[in-house]
PDB file of C-alpha atoms in Angstrom:
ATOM      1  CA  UNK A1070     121.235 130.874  85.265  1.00 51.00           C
ATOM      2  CA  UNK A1071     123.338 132.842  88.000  1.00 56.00           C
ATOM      3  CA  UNK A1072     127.023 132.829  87.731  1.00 57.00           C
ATOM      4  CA  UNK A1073     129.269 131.377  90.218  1.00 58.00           C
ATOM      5  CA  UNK A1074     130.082 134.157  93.151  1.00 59.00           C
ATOM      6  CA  UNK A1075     133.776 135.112  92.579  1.00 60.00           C
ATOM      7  CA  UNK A1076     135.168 135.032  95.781  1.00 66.00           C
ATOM      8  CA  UNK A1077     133.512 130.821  96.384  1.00 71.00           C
ATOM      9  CA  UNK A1078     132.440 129.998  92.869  1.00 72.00           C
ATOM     10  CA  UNK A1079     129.726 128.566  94.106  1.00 76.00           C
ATOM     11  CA  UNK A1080     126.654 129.131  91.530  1.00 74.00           C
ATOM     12  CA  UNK A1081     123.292 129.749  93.591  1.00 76.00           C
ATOM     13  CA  UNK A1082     119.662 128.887  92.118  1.00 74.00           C
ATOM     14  CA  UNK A1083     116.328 128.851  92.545  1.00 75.00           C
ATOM     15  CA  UNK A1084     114.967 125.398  91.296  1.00 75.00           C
ATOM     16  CA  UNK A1085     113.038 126.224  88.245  1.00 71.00           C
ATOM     17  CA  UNK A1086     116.521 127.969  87.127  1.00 73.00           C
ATOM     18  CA  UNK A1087     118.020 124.757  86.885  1.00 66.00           C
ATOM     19  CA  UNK A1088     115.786 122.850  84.201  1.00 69.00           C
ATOM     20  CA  UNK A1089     118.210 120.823  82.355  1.00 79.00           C
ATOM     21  CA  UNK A1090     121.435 122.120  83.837  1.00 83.00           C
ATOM     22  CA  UNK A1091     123.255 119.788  86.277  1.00 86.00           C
ATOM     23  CA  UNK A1092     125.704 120.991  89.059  1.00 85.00           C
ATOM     24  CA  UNK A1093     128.586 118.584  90.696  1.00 89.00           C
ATOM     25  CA  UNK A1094     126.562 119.333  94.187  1.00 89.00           C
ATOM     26  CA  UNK A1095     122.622 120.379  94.740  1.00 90.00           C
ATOM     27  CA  UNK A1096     121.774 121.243  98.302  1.00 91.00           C
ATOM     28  CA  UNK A1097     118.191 120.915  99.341  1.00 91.00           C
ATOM     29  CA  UNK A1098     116.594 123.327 101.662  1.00 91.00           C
ATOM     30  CA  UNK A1099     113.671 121.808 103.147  1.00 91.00           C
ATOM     31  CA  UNK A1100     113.100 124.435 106.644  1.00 88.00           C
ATOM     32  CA  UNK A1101     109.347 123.135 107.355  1.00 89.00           C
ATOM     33  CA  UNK A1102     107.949 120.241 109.618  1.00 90.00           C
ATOM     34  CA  UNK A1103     106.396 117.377 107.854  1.00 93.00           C
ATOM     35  CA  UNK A1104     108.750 118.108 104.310  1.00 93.00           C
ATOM     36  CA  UNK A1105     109.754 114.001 105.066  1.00 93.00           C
ATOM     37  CA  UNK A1106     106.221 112.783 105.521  1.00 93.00           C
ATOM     38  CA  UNK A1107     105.357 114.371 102.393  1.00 92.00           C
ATOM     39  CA  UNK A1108     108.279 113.416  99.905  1.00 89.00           C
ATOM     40  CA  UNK A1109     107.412 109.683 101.555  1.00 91.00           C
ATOM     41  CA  UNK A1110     103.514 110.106 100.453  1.00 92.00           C
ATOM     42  CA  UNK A1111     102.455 112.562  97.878  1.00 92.00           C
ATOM     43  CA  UNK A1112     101.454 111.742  94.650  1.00 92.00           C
ATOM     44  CA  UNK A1113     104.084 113.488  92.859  1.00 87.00           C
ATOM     45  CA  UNK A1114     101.369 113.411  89.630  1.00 90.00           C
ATOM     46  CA  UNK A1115      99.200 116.042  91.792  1.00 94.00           C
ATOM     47  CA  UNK A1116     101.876 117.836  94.004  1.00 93.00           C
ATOM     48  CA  UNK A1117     103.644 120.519  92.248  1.00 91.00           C
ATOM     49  CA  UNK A1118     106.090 120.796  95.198  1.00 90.00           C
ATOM     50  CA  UNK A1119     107.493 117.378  95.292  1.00 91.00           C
ATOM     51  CA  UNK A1120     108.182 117.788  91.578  1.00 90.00           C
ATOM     52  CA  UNK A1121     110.273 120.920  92.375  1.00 88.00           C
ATOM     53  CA  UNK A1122     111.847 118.683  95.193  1.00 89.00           C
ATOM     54  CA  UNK A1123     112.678 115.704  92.688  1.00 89.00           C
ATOM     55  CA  UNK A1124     113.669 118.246  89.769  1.00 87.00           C
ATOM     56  CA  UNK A1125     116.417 119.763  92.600  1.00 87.00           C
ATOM     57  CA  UNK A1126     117.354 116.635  93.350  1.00 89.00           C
ATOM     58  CA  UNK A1127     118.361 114.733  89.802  1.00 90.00           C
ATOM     59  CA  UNK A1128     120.028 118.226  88.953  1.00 87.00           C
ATOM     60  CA  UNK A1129     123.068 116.130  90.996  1.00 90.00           C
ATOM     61  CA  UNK A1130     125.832 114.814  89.005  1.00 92.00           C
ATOM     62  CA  UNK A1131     127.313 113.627  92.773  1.00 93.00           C
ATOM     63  CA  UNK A1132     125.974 114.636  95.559  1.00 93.00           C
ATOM     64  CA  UNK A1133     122.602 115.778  96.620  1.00 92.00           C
ATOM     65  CA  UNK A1134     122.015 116.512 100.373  1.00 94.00           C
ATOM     66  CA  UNK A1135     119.145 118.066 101.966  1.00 93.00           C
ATOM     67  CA  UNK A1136     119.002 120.280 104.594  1.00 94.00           C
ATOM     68  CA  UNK A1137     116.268 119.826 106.784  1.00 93.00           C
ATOM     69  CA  UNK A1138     115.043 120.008 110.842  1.00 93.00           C
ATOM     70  CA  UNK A1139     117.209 118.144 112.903  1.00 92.00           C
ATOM     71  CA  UNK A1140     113.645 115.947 114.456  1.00 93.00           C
ATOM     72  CA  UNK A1141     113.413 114.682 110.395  1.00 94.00           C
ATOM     73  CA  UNK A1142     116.874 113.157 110.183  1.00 93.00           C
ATOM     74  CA  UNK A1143     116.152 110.054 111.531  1.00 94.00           C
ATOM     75  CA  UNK A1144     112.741 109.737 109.660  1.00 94.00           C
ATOM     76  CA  UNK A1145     114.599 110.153 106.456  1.00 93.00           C
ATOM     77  CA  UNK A1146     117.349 108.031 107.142  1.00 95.00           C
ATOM     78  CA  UNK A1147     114.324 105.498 107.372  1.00 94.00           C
ATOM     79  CA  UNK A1148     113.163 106.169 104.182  1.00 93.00           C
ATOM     80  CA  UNK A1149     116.201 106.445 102.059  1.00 93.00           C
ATOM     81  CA  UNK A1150     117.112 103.052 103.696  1.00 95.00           C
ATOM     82  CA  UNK A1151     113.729 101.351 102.967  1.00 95.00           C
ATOM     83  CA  UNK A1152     114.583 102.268  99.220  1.00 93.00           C
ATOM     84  CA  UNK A1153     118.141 101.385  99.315  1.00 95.00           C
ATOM     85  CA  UNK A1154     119.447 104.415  98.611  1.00 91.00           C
ATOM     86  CA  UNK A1155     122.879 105.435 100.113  1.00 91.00           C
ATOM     87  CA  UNK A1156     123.089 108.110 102.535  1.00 91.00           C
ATOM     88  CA  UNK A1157     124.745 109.722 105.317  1.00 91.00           C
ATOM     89  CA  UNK A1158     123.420 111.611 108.287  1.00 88.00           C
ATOM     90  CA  UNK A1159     125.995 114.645 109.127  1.00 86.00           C
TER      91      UNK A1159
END
């Protein structure tokens, strides 16, 4: 596990570093086109990446936010509404 940066103390990971820790915060990096259509339709018992996705993800004792292209916003706002999740756009 890395230790929090001095001058921020904010603790940087790579997600198979955080097995069974939890942080206050997770963010989410998800850079490429189509990471929405997939976390809305993969078989997460066949896709190793959406399990990396979900393991970042419940790592959160607060807040989780993801960080994606600004043309998938809208399409994830759908689906985190169809499940009743909250969210916020920013």
């Amino acid at each position: 596990m890395s230790r929090p940066q001095a001058a921020t103390g904010i603790r940087t990971n790579i997600v198979h570093q955080l097995k069974g820790d939890e942080a206050d915060g997770v963010l989410l990096l998800l850079p490429d086109a189509g990471s929405v259509q997939r976390w809305a339709t993969a078989d997460p018992a066949t896709d190793e990446v959406l399990r990396v996705w979900y393991v970042a993800v419940t790592r959160a004792r607060r807040l989780a936010a993801v960080a994606l292209p600004d043309e998938e916003s809208d399409e994830l706002a759908r689906l985190l509404a169809e499940r009743q999740l909250p969210f916020r756009v920013a």
